[in-house]
PDB file of C-alpha atoms in Angstrom:
ATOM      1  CA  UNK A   5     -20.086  65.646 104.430  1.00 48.00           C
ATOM      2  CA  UNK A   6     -19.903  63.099 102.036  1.00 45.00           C
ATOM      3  CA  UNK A   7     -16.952  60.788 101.237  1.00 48.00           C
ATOM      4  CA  UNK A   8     -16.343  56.807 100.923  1.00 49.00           C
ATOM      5  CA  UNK A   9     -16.690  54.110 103.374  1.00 49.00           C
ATOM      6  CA  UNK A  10     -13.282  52.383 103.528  1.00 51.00           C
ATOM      7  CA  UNK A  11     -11.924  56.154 104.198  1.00 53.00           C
ATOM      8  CA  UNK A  12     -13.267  56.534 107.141  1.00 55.00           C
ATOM      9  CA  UNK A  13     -12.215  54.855 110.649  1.00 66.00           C
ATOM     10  CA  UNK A  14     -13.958  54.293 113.831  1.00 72.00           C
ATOM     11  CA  UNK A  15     -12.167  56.625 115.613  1.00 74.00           C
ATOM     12  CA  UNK A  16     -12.748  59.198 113.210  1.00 72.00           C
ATOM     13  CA  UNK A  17     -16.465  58.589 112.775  1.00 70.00           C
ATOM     14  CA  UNK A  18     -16.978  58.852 116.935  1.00 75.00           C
ATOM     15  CA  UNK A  19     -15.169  61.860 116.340  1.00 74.00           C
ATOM     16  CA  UNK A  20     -17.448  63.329 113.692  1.00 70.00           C
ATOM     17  CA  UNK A  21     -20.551  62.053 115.209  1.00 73.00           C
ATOM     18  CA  UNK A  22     -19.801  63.874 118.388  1.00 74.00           C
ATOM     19  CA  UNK A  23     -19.143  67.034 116.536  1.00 73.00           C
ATOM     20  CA  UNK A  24     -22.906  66.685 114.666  1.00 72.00           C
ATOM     21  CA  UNK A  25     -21.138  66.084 111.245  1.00 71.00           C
ATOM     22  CA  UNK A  26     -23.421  64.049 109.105  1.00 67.00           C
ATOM     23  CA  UNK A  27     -21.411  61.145 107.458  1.00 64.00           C
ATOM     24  CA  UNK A  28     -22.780  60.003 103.978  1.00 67.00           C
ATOM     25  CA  UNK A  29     -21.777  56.612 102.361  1.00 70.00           C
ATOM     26  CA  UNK A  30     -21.774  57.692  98.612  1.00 70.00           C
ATOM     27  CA  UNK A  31     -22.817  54.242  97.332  1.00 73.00           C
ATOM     28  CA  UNK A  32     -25.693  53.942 100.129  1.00 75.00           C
ATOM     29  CA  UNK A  33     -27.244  57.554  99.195  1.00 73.00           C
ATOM     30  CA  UNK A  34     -26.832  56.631  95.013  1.00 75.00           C
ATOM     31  CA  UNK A  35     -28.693  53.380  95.846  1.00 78.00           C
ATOM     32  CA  UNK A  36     -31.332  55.114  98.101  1.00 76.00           C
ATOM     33  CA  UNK A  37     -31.980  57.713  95.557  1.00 74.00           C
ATOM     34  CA  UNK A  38     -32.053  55.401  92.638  1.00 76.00           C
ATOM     35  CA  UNK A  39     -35.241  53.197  94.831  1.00 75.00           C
ATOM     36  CA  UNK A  40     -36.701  56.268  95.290  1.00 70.00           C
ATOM     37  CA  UNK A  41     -36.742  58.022  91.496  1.00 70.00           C
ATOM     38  CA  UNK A  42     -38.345  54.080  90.394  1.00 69.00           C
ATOM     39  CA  UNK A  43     -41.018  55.218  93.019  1.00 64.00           C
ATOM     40  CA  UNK A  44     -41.962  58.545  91.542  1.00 63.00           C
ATOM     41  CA  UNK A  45     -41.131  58.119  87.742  1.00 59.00           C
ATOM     42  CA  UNK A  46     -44.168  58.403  85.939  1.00 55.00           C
ATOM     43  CA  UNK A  47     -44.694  56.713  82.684  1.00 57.00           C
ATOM     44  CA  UNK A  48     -46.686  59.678  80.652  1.00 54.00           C
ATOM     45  CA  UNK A  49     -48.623  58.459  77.557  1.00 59.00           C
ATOM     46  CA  UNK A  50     -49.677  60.975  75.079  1.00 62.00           C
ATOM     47  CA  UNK A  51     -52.495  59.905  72.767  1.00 73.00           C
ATOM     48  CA  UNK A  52     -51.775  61.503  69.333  1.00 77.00           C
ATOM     49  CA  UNK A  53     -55.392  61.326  67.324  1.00 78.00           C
ATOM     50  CA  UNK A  54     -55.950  59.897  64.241  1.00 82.00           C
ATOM     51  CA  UNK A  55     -55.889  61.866  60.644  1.00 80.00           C
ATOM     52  CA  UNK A  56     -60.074  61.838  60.956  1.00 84.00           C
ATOM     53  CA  UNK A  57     -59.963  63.506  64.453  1.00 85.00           C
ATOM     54  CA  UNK A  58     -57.819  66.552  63.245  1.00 84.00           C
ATOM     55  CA  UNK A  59     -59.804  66.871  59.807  1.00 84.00           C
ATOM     56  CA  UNK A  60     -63.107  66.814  61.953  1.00 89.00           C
ATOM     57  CA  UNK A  61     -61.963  69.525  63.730  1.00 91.00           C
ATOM     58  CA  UNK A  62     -60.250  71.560  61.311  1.00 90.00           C
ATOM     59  CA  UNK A  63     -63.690  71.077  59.593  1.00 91.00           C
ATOM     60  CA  UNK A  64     -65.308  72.872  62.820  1.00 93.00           C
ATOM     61  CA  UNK A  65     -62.779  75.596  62.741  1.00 93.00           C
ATOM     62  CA  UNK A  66     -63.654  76.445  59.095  1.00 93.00           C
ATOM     63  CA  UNK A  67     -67.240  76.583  59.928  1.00 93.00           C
ATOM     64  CA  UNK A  68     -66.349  79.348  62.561  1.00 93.00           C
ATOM     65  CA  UNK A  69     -64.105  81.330  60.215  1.00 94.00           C
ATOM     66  CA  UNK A  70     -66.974  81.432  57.676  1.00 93.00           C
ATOM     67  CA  UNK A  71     -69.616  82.598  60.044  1.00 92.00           C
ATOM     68  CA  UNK A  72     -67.530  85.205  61.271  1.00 92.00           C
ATOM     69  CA  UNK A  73     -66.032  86.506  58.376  1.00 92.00           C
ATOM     70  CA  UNK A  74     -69.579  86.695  56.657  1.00 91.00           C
ATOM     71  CA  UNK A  75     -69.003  83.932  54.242  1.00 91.00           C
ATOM     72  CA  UNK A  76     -72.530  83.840  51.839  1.00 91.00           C
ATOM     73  CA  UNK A  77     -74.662  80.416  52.141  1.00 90.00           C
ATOM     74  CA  UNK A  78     -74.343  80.769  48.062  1.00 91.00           C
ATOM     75  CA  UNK A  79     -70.420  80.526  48.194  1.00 91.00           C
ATOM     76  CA  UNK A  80     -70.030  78.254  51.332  1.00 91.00           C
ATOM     77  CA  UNK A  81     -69.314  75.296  49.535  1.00 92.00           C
ATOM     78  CA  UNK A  82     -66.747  76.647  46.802  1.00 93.00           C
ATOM     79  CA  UNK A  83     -64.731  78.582  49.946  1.00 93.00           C
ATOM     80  CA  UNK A  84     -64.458  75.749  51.728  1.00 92.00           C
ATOM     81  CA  UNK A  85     -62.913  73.373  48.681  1.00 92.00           C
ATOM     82  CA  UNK A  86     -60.584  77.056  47.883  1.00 92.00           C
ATOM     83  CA  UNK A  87     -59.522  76.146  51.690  1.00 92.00           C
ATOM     84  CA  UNK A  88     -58.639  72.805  50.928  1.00 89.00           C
ATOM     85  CA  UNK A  89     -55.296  73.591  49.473  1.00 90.00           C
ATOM     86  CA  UNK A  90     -54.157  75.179  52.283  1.00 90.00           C
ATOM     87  CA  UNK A  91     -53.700  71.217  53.791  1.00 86.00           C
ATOM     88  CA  UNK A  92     -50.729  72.251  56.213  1.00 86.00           C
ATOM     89  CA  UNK A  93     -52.184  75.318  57.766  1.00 89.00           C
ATOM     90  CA  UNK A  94     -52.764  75.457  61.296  1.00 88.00           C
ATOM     91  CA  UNK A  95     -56.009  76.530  61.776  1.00 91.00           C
ATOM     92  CA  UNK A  96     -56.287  77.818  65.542  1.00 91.00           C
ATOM     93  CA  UNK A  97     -58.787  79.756  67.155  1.00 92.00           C
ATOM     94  CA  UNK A  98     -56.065  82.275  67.712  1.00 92.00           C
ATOM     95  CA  UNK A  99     -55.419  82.713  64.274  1.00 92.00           C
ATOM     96  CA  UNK A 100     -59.029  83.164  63.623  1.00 94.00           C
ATOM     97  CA  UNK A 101     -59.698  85.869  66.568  1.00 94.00           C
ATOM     98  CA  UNK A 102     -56.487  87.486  64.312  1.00 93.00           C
ATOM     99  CA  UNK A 103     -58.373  87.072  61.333  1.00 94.00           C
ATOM    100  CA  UNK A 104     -61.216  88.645  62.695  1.00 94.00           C
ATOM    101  CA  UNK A 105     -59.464  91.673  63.917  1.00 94.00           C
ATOM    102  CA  UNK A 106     -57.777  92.184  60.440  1.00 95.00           C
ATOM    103  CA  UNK A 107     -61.143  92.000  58.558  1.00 95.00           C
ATOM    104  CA  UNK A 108     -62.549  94.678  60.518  1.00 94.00           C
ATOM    105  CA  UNK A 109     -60.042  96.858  60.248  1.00 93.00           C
ATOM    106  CA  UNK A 110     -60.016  96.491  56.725  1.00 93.00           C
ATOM    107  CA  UNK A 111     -63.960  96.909  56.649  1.00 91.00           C
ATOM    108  CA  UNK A 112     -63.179 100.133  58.586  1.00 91.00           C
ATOM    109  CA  UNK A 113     -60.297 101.205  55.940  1.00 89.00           C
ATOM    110  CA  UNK A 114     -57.990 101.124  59.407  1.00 90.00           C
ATOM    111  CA  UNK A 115     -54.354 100.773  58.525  1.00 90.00           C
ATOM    112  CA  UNK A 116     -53.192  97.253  58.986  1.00 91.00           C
ATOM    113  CA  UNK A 117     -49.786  96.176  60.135  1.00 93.00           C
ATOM    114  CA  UNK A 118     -48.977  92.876  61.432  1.00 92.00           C
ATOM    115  CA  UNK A 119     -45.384  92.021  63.122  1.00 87.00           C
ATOM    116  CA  UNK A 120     -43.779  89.047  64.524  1.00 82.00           C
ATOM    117  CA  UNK A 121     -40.443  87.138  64.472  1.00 80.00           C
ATOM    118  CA  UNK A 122     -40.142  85.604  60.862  1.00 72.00           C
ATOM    119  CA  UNK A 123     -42.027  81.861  60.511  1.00 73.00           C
ATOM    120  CA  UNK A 124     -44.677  83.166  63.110  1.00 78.00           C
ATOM    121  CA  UNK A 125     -47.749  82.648  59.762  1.00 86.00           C
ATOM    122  CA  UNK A 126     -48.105  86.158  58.871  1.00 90.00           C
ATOM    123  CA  UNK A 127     -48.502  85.818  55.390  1.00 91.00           C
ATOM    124  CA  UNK A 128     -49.729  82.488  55.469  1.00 92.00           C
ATOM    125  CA  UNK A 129     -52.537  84.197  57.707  1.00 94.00           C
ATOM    126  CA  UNK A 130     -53.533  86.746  54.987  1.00 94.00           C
ATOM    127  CA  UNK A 131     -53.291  84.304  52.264  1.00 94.00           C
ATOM    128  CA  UNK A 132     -56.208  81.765  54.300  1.00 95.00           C
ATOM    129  CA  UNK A 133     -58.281  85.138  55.207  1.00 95.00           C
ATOM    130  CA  UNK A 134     -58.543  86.183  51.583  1.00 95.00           C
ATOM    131  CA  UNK A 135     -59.054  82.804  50.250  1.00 94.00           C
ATOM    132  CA  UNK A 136     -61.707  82.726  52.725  1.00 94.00           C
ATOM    133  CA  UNK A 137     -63.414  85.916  52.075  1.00 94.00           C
ATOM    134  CA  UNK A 138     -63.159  85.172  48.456  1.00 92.00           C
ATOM    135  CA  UNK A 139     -60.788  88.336  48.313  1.00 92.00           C
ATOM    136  CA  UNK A 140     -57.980  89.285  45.086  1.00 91.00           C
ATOM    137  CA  UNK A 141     -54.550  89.332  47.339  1.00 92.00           C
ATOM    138  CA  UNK A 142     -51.624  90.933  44.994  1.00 91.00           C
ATOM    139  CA  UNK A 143     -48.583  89.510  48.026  1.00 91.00           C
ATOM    140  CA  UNK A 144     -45.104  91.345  47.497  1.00 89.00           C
ATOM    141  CA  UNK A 145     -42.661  90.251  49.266  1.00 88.00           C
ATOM    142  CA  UNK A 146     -40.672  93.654  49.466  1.00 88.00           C
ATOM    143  CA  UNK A 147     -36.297  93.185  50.196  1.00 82.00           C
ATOM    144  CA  UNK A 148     -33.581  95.449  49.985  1.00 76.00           C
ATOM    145  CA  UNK A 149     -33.080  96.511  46.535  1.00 80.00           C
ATOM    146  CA  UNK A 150     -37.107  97.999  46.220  1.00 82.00           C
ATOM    147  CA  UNK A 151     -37.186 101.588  45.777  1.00 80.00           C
ATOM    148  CA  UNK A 152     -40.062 103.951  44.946  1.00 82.00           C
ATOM    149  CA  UNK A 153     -39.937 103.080  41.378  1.00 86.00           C
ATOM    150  CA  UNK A 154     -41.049  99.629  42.595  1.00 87.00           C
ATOM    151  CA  UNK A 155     -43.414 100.678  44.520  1.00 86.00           C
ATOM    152  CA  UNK A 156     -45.302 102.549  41.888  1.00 89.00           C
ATOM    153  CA  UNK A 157     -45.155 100.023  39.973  1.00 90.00           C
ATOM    154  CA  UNK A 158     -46.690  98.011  42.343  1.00 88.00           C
ATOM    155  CA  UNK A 159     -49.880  99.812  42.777  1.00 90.00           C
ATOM    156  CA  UNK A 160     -49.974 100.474  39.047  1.00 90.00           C
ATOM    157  CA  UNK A 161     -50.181  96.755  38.829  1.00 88.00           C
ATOM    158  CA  UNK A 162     -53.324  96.639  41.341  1.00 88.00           C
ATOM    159  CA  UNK A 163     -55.376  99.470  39.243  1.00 88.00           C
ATOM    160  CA  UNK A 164     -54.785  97.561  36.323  1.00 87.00           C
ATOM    161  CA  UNK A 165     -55.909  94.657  38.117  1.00 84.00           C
ATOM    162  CA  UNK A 166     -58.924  96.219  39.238  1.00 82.00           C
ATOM    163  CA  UNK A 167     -60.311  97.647  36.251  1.00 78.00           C
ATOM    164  CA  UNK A 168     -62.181  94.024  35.325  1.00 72.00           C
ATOM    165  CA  UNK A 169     -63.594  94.087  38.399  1.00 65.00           C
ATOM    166  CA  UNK A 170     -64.961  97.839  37.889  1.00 61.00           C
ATOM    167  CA  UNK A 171     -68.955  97.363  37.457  1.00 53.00           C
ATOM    168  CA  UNK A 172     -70.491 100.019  36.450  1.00 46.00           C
ATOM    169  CA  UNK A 173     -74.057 100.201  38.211  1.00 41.00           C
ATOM    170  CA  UNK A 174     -77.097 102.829  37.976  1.00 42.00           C
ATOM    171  CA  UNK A 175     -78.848 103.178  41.249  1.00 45.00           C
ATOM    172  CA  UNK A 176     -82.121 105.024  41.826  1.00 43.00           C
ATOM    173  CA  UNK A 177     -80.397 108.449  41.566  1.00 47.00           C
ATOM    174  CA  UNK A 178     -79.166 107.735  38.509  1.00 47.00           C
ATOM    175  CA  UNK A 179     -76.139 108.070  40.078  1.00 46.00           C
ATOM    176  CA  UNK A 180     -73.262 105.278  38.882  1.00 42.00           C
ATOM    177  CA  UNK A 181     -71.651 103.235  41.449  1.00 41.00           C
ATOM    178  CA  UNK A 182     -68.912 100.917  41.737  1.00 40.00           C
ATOM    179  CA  UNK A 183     -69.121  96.977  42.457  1.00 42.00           C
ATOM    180  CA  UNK A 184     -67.676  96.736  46.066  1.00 56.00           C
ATOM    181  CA  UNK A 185     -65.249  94.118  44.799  1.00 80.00           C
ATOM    182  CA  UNK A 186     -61.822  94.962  46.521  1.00 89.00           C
ATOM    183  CA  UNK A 187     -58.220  93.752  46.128  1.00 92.00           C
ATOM    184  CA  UNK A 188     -56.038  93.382  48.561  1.00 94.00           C
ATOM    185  CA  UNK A 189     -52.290  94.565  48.449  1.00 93.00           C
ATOM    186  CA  UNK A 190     -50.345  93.003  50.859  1.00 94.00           C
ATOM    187  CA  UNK A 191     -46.384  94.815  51.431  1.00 92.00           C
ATOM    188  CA  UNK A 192     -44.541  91.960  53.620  1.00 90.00           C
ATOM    189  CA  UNK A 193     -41.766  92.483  55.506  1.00 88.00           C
ATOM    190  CA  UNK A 194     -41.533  96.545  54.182  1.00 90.00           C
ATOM    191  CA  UNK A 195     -39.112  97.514  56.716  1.00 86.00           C
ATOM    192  CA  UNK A 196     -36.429  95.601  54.797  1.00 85.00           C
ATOM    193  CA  UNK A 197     -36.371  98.494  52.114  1.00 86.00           C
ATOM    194  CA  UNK A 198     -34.381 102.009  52.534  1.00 84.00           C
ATOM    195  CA  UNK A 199     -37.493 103.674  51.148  1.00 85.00           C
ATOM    196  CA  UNK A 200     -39.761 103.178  54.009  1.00 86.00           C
ATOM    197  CA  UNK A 201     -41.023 106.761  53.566  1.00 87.00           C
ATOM    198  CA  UNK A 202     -43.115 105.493  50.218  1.00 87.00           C
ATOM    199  CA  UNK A 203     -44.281 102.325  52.486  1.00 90.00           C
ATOM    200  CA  UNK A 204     -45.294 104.790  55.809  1.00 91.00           C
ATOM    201  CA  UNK A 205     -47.379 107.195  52.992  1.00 91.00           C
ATOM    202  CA  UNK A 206     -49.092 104.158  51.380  1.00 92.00           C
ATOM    203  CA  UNK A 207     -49.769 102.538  54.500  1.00 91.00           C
ATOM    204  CA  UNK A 208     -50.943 105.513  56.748  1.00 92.00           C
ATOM    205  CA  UNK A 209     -52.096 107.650  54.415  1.00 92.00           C
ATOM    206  CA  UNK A 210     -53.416 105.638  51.574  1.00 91.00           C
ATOM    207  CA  UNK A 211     -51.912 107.747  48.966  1.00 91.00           C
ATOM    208  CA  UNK A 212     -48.206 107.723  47.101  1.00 89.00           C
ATOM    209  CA  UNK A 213     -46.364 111.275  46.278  1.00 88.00           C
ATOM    210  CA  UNK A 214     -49.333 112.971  47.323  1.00 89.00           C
ATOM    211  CA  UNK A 215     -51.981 110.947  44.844  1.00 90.00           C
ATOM    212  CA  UNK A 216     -54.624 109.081  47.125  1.00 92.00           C
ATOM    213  CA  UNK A 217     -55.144 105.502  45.735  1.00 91.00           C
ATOM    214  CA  UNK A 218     -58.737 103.469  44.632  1.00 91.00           C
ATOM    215  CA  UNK A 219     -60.310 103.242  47.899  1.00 90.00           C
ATOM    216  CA  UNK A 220     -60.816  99.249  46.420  1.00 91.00           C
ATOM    217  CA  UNK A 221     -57.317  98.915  46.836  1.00 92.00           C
ATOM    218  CA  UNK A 222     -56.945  97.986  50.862  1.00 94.00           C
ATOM    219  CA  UNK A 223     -53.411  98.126  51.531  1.00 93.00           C
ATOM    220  CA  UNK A 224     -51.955  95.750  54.626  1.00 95.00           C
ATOM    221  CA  UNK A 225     -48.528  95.122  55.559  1.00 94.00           C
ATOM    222  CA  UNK A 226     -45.918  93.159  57.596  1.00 92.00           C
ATOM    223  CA  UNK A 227     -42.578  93.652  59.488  1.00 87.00           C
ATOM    224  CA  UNK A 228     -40.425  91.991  61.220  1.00 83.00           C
ATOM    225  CA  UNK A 229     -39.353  93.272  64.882  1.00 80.00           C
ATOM    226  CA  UNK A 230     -36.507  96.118  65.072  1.00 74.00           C
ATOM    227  CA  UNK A 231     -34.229  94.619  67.630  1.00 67.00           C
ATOM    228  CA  UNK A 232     -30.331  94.541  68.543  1.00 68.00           C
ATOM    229  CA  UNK A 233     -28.966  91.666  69.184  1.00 65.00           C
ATOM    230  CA  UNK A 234     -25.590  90.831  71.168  1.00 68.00           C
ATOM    231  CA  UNK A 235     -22.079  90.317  68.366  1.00 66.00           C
ATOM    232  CA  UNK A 236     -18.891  88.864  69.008  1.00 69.00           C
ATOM    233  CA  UNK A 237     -15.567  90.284  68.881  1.00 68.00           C
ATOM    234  CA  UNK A 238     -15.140  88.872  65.966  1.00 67.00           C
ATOM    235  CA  UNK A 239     -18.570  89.767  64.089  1.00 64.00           C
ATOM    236  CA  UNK A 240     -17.899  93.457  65.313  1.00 63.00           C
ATOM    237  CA  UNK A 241     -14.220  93.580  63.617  1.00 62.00           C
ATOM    238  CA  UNK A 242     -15.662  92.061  60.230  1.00 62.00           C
ATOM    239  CA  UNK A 243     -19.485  93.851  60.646  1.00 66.00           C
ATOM    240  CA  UNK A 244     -17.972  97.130  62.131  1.00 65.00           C
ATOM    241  CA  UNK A 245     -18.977  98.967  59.485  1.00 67.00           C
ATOM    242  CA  UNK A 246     -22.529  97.527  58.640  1.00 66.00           C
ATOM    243  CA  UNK A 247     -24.995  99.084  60.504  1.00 65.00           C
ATOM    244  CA  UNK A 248     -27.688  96.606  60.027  1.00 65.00           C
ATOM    245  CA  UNK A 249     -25.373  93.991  61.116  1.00 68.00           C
ATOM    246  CA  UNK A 250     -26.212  94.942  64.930  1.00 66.00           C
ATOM    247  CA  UNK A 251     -29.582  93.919  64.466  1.00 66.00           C
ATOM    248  CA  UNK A 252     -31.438  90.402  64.366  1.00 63.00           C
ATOM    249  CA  UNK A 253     -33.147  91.229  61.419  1.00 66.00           C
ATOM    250  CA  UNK A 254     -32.215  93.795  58.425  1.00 73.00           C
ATOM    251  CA  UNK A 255     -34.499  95.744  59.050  1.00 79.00           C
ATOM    252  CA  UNK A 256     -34.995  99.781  58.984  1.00 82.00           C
ATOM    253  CA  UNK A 257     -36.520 101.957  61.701  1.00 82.00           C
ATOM    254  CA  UNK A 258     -40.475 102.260  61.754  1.00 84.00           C
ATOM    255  CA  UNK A 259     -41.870 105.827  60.910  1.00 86.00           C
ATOM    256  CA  UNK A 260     -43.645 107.022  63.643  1.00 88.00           C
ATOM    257  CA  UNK A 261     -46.888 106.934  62.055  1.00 88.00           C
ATOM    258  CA  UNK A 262     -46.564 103.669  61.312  1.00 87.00           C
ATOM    259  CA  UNK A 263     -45.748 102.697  65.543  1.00 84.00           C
TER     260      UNK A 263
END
């Protein structure tokens, strides 16, 4: 029980007391607890290090993203300048075990698919990895109003784009072979068009209407998640009839093949 000094008189307290009521002064218990937060308020310093400390150790991180990715002794030097203009990326070991697992799986012609809330880094993650593996990146950034006309228009784009790169070699068969210089295609946030069928083909099947595509043409892609999210009254009266509008992002279901 807690309540003020003056209210209380000594007939009433002996009364209280006797009944094992505990009688707080409110101004006594502030002041007590006041002493007692100066005695266990701890005065945290964090040291933030200087602009050579995080360089140094960005520097480190680069040197492990080269030796896993495979970068050549020849090239190290030009990579690592091609690096330098990514001066606000976050380079954490994280992002480089993520890197890692990408590269293989495009090494293993797996189908890639990254997804995360937007401003997580996904692009900005495939941008560093191809700079880094000295990789041709054609980035869409696919929206609403793409259809499959688009979309063929987007891979026409990367044949035409790989045609320089085409080096025709004789090996000892006689037999002609192509320069194993890639590009990559990179569809993000795909599940913001209606035609997600053309995306799920070209993705999991590495071939549009049927046609397969230049194996040198390594397709990877982004979404964002597929979630509901909780409206107003007032947002379902005006977005009643929008059926994207019940969802955080605008986003269409996944194909099963691509899940």
């Amino acid at each position: 029980m807690i309540s003020n000094e003056n209210d209380v008189n000594n007939e009433e307290r002996k009364f209280l007391e006797k009944a094992n009521f505990v009688l707080l002064c409110w101004k006594e218990e502030m002041s007590k607890l006041q002493r007692l937060w100066a005695l266990i308020t701890v005065n945290v310093y964090i040291e933030i290090p200087s602009k050579g400390v995080i360089l140094e150790e960005k520097k480190k991180r680069i040197e492990v993203l080269c030796q896993a990715v495979g970068v050549p002794a020849a090239k190290k030097e030009e990579i690592i300048k091609k690096l330098g203009k990514f001066e606000h990326y976050v380079l954490t070991y994280d992002n480089i075990l993520k890197m890692i697992i990408i590269l293989l799986n495009i090494r293993s012609n797996l189908p890639t698919v990254l997804m995360g809330e937007t401003g997580c880094g996904k692009t900005a993650l495939i941008k560093y990895l191809a700079c880094a593996t000295d990789t041709e990146l054609e980035a869409v950034d696919i929206h609403g109003g793409i259809d499959s006309t688009h979309i063929h228009e987007i891979v026409k784009k990367c044949k035409e784009r790989l045609k320089p790169m085409e080096n025709m070699i004789e090996s000892k068969e006689n037999e002609p072979q192509r320069n194993p210089k890639e590009i990559w295609l990179f569809l993000d946030e795909f599940n913001t068009s209606p035609d997600i069928g053309w995306f799920n083909e070209l993705i999991c099947n590495r071939s549009l209407d049927g046609v397969k595509i230049p194996d040198e043409i390594k397709i990877l892609a982004a979404c964002n998640p597929y979630r509901k999210r909780q409206l107003s009254e007032q947002e379902k009266e005006w977005f009643g009839k929008d059926h994207l509008a019940q969802y955080a992002y605008r986003v269409f279901p996944l194909c099963e093949t691509v899940k």
